[in-house]
Amino acid sequence: MRLLSYNIQTGIASTRFRHYLTHSWKHLLPHAEGLENLDKIARLISEFDIVALQEVDAGSLRSRFINQAEYLARRGNLPYWYCQTNRNLGHFAQNSNALLSKYRPHVVSEYKLPGLPGRGVIMAHYGGGKGASLVFLLIHLALGQRARLRQLGFISELVNEYEHVVLMGDLNCRPGSREMDTLFRNTRLREPAQCLNTFPSWRPQRNIDHILVTPELETSNVRVLRHSFSDHLPIALEMTLPDGVTLTR
């Protein structure tokens, strides 16, 4: 199974520090390269089985009222998709997380994270029924450390309810931080590889995007992809399904 986590920055494609200023208007208004950037992202994600996306727009002026999760799912041939809008600014922005999948999840749930409004988690169960289950948690954490600690406390309780768990997303903190140390101390999650810097995309110096797994899940080919259509780079890995988990399309 091939997994990908990617903060797509709504397809703005900031690839230089100065773009935070010169491209800032793209956070409010549509731009000519928007769909072209999404098509390039769709070609990338089509190679993966389960994709976690952050900073997706669910349909507003800046995205030409296109739900980017649905657009990428259709263009990337990932027929099962779920979009969680965490900050609804009406016609101006629909800030969302998204799950895109080639396999049918058994159950998909969503939760609001503690702290100021605007952060959430998508939980997707695969398998289940009479067999074992594989649980994915898709998140984008807050910018402040205190809020992240509260959010990871909530997430830890979800993680500890299940044996096979994958946590994917933009955690806005690095390995060795207080938040990550607390998460690893309170759960069985681990990071398959270290020093995979994803931010900023033009000169990656920080490892803030993660795919974490519980110990029984075997992973390989963990890597950062050079795909500069956001201020983040995507992170990917391959994972062997645990015994007893059956996926359906």
Coordinates of C-alpha atoms in Angstrom, one line a residue, residues 15-177:
T15 CA 8.2 28.3 -4.4
R16 CA 10.1 31.2 -3.1
F17 CA 10.0 33.1 0.2
R18 CA 9.0 36.3 -1.6
H19 CA 5.9 34.5 -2.9
Y20 CA 4.3 34.9 0.5
L21 CA 4.0 38.6 -0.3
T22 CA 3.8 38.6 -4.1
H23 CA 1.3 35.7 -4.3
S24 CA -0.7 36.6 -1.2
W25 CA -3.7 37.8 -3.3
K26 CA -4.1 34.2 -4.5
H27 CA -5.5 33.3 -1.0
L28 CA -8.5 35.4 -1.9
L29 CA -8.8 35.4 -5.7
P30 CA -8.6 32.8 -8.5
H31 CA -5.4 32.7 -10.6
A32 CA -4.7 31.5 -14.1
E33 CA -2.3 28.7 -13.0
G34 CA -4.7 27.3 -10.4
L35 CA -6.2 24.4 -12.3
E36 CA -2.9 23.6 -14.0
N37 CA -1.3 23.3 -10.6
L38 CA -4.1 21.0 -9.4
D39 CA -3.7 18.8 -12.5
K40 CA 0.0 18.4 -11.7
I41 CA -0.8 17.5 -8.2
A42 CA -3.5 15.0 -9.5
R43 CA -0.9 13.3 -11.6
L44 CA 1.4 12.8 -8.6
I45 CA -1.3 11.5 -6.2
S46 CA -2.6 9.0 -8.9
E47 CA 0.4 6.8 -8.1
F48 CA -0.7 6.3 -4.5
D49 CA -3.5 4.3 -2.7
I50 CA -4.3 6.6 0.2
V51 CA -3.6 10.3 0.2
A52 CA -3.9 12.8 3.1
L53 CA -4.2 16.4 1.9
Q54 CA -4.1 19.6 4.0
E55 CA -4.9 23.2 3.0
V56 CA -7.6 22.1 0.5
D57 CA -10.3 24.5 -0.6
A58 CA -13.8 22.9 -0.6
G59 CA -15.2 25.5 -3.0
S60 CA -14.9 29.3 -2.8
L61 CA -14.0 32.3 -5.0
R62 CA -10.2 31.6 -4.9
S63 CA -10.8 28.0 -6.2
R64 CA -13.4 29.1 -8.8
F65 CA -16.0 27.4 -6.5
I66 CA -14.4 24.0 -7.3
N67 CA -14.2 21.5 -4.4
Q68 CA -10.5 20.8 -4.8
A69 CA -10.7 17.5 -2.9
E70 CA -13.4 16.2 -5.4
Y71 CA -11.4 17.6 -8.4
L72 CA -8.2 15.9 -7.3
A73 CA -10.0 12.6 -6.5
R74 CA -11.5 12.5 -10.0
R75 CA -8.4 13.6 -11.9
G76 CA -6.2 11.3 -9.8
N77 CA -8.5 8.2 -10.1
L78 CA -9.0 8.0 -6.3
P79 CA -12.8 7.2 -6.3
Y80 CA -13.3 7.4 -2.5
W81 CA -12.9 10.9 -1.1
Y82 CA -13.9 12.8 2.1
C83 CA -13.5 16.5 2.7
Q84 CA -13.6 18.1 6.2
T85 CA -14.1 21.8 6.2
N86 CA -12.6 23.3 9.4
R87 CA -12.7 27.0 8.7
N88 CA -15.7 28.1 6.6
L89 CA -15.2 31.7 5.4
G90 CA -18.1 31.6 3.0
H91 CA -17.3 32.7 -0.6
F92 CA -13.8 33.8 0.5
A93 CA -12.3 30.4 1.6
Q94 CA -13.3 26.9 2.6
N95 CA -10.2 25.6 4.5
S96 CA -10.3 21.8 4.6
N97 CA -8.5 18.5 5.1
A98 CA -9.2 15.7 2.7
L99 CA -8.9 11.9 2.4
L100 CA -8.5 10.4 -1.1
S101 CA -8.4 6.7 -1.5
K102 CA -8.4 3.9 -4.1
Y103 CA -9.9 1.6 -1.5
R104 CA -13.3 1.9 0.2
P105 CA -13.1 2.8 3.8
H106 CA -15.4 0.9 6.2
V107 CA -16.2 4.0 8.3
V108 CA -15.2 7.6 8.1
S109 CA -15.6 10.0 11.0
E110 CA -14.5 13.5 11.8
Y111 CA -13.7 15.4 15.0
K112 CA -13.0 19.0 15.9
L113 CA -9.7 19.5 17.7
P114 CA -9.4 21.4 20.9
G115 CA -8.4 25.1 20.8
L116 CA -9.5 27.9 18.5
P117 CA -11.9 26.8 15.7
G118 CA -10.3 25.7 12.5
R119 CA -8.6 22.4 13.1
G120 CA -9.9 18.9 12.8
V121 CA -9.1 15.2 12.3
I122 CA -10.5 12.7 9.8
M123 CA -10.6 9.1 11.0
A124 CA -11.0 6.4 8.4
H125 CA -11.3 2.7 9.2
Y126 CA -10.3 0.1 6.6
G127 CA -11.2 -3.6 7.0
G128 CA -13.3 -4.0 10.1
G129 CA -16.4 -6.2 10.3
K130 CA -15.3 -9.7 11.3
G131 CA -11.6 -9.0 10.4
A132 CA -8.9 -6.7 11.8
S133 CA -9.1 -3.0 11.0
L134 CA -6.5 -0.4 9.9
V135 CA -7.2 3.1 11.1
F136 CA -6.0 6.3 9.5
L137 CA -6.0 9.7 11.2
L138 CA -5.5 12.7 9.0
I139 CA -4.6 16.0 10.7
H140 CA -3.3 19.6 10.3
L141 CA -2.2 20.9 13.7
A142 CA -2.2 24.5 15.0
L143 CA 0.7 26.9 14.8
G144 CA 1.1 27.4 18.5
Q145 CA 2.8 24.9 20.8
R146 CA 0.2 25.0 23.6
A147 CA -2.6 24.4 21.1
R148 CA -0.7 21.5 19.5
L149 CA -0.1 19.8 22.9
R150 CA -3.8 20.0 23.6
Q151 CA -4.7 18.6 20.1
L152 CA -2.2 15.8 20.4
G153 CA -3.6 14.9 23.8
F154 CA -7.0 14.4 22.1
I155 CA -5.5 12.5 19.2
S156 CA -3.5 10.2 21.6
E157 CA -6.8 9.0 23.1
L158 CA -8.1 8.1 19.6
V159 CA -4.8 6.4 18.7
N160 CA -4.8 4.2 21.8
E161 CA -8.2 2.7 21.0
Y162 CA -6.8 0.7 18.1
E163 CA -3.9 -1.7 17.3
H164 CA -3.0 -0.7 13.7
V165 CA -2.9 3.1 13.3
V166 CA -1.4 5.5 10.8
L167 CA -1.2 9.2 11.6
M168 CA -0.7 11.5 8.5
G169 CA -0.5 15.2 8.1
D170 CA 1.1 18.6 8.8
L171 CA 1.9 18.5 12.5
N172 CA 3.7 21.9 12.5
C173 CA 6.4 20.5 14.8
R174 CA 9.6 18.5 14.4
P175 CA 10.9 15.3 15.9
G176 CA 12.5 16.0 19.2
S177 CA 10.0 18.8 20.0

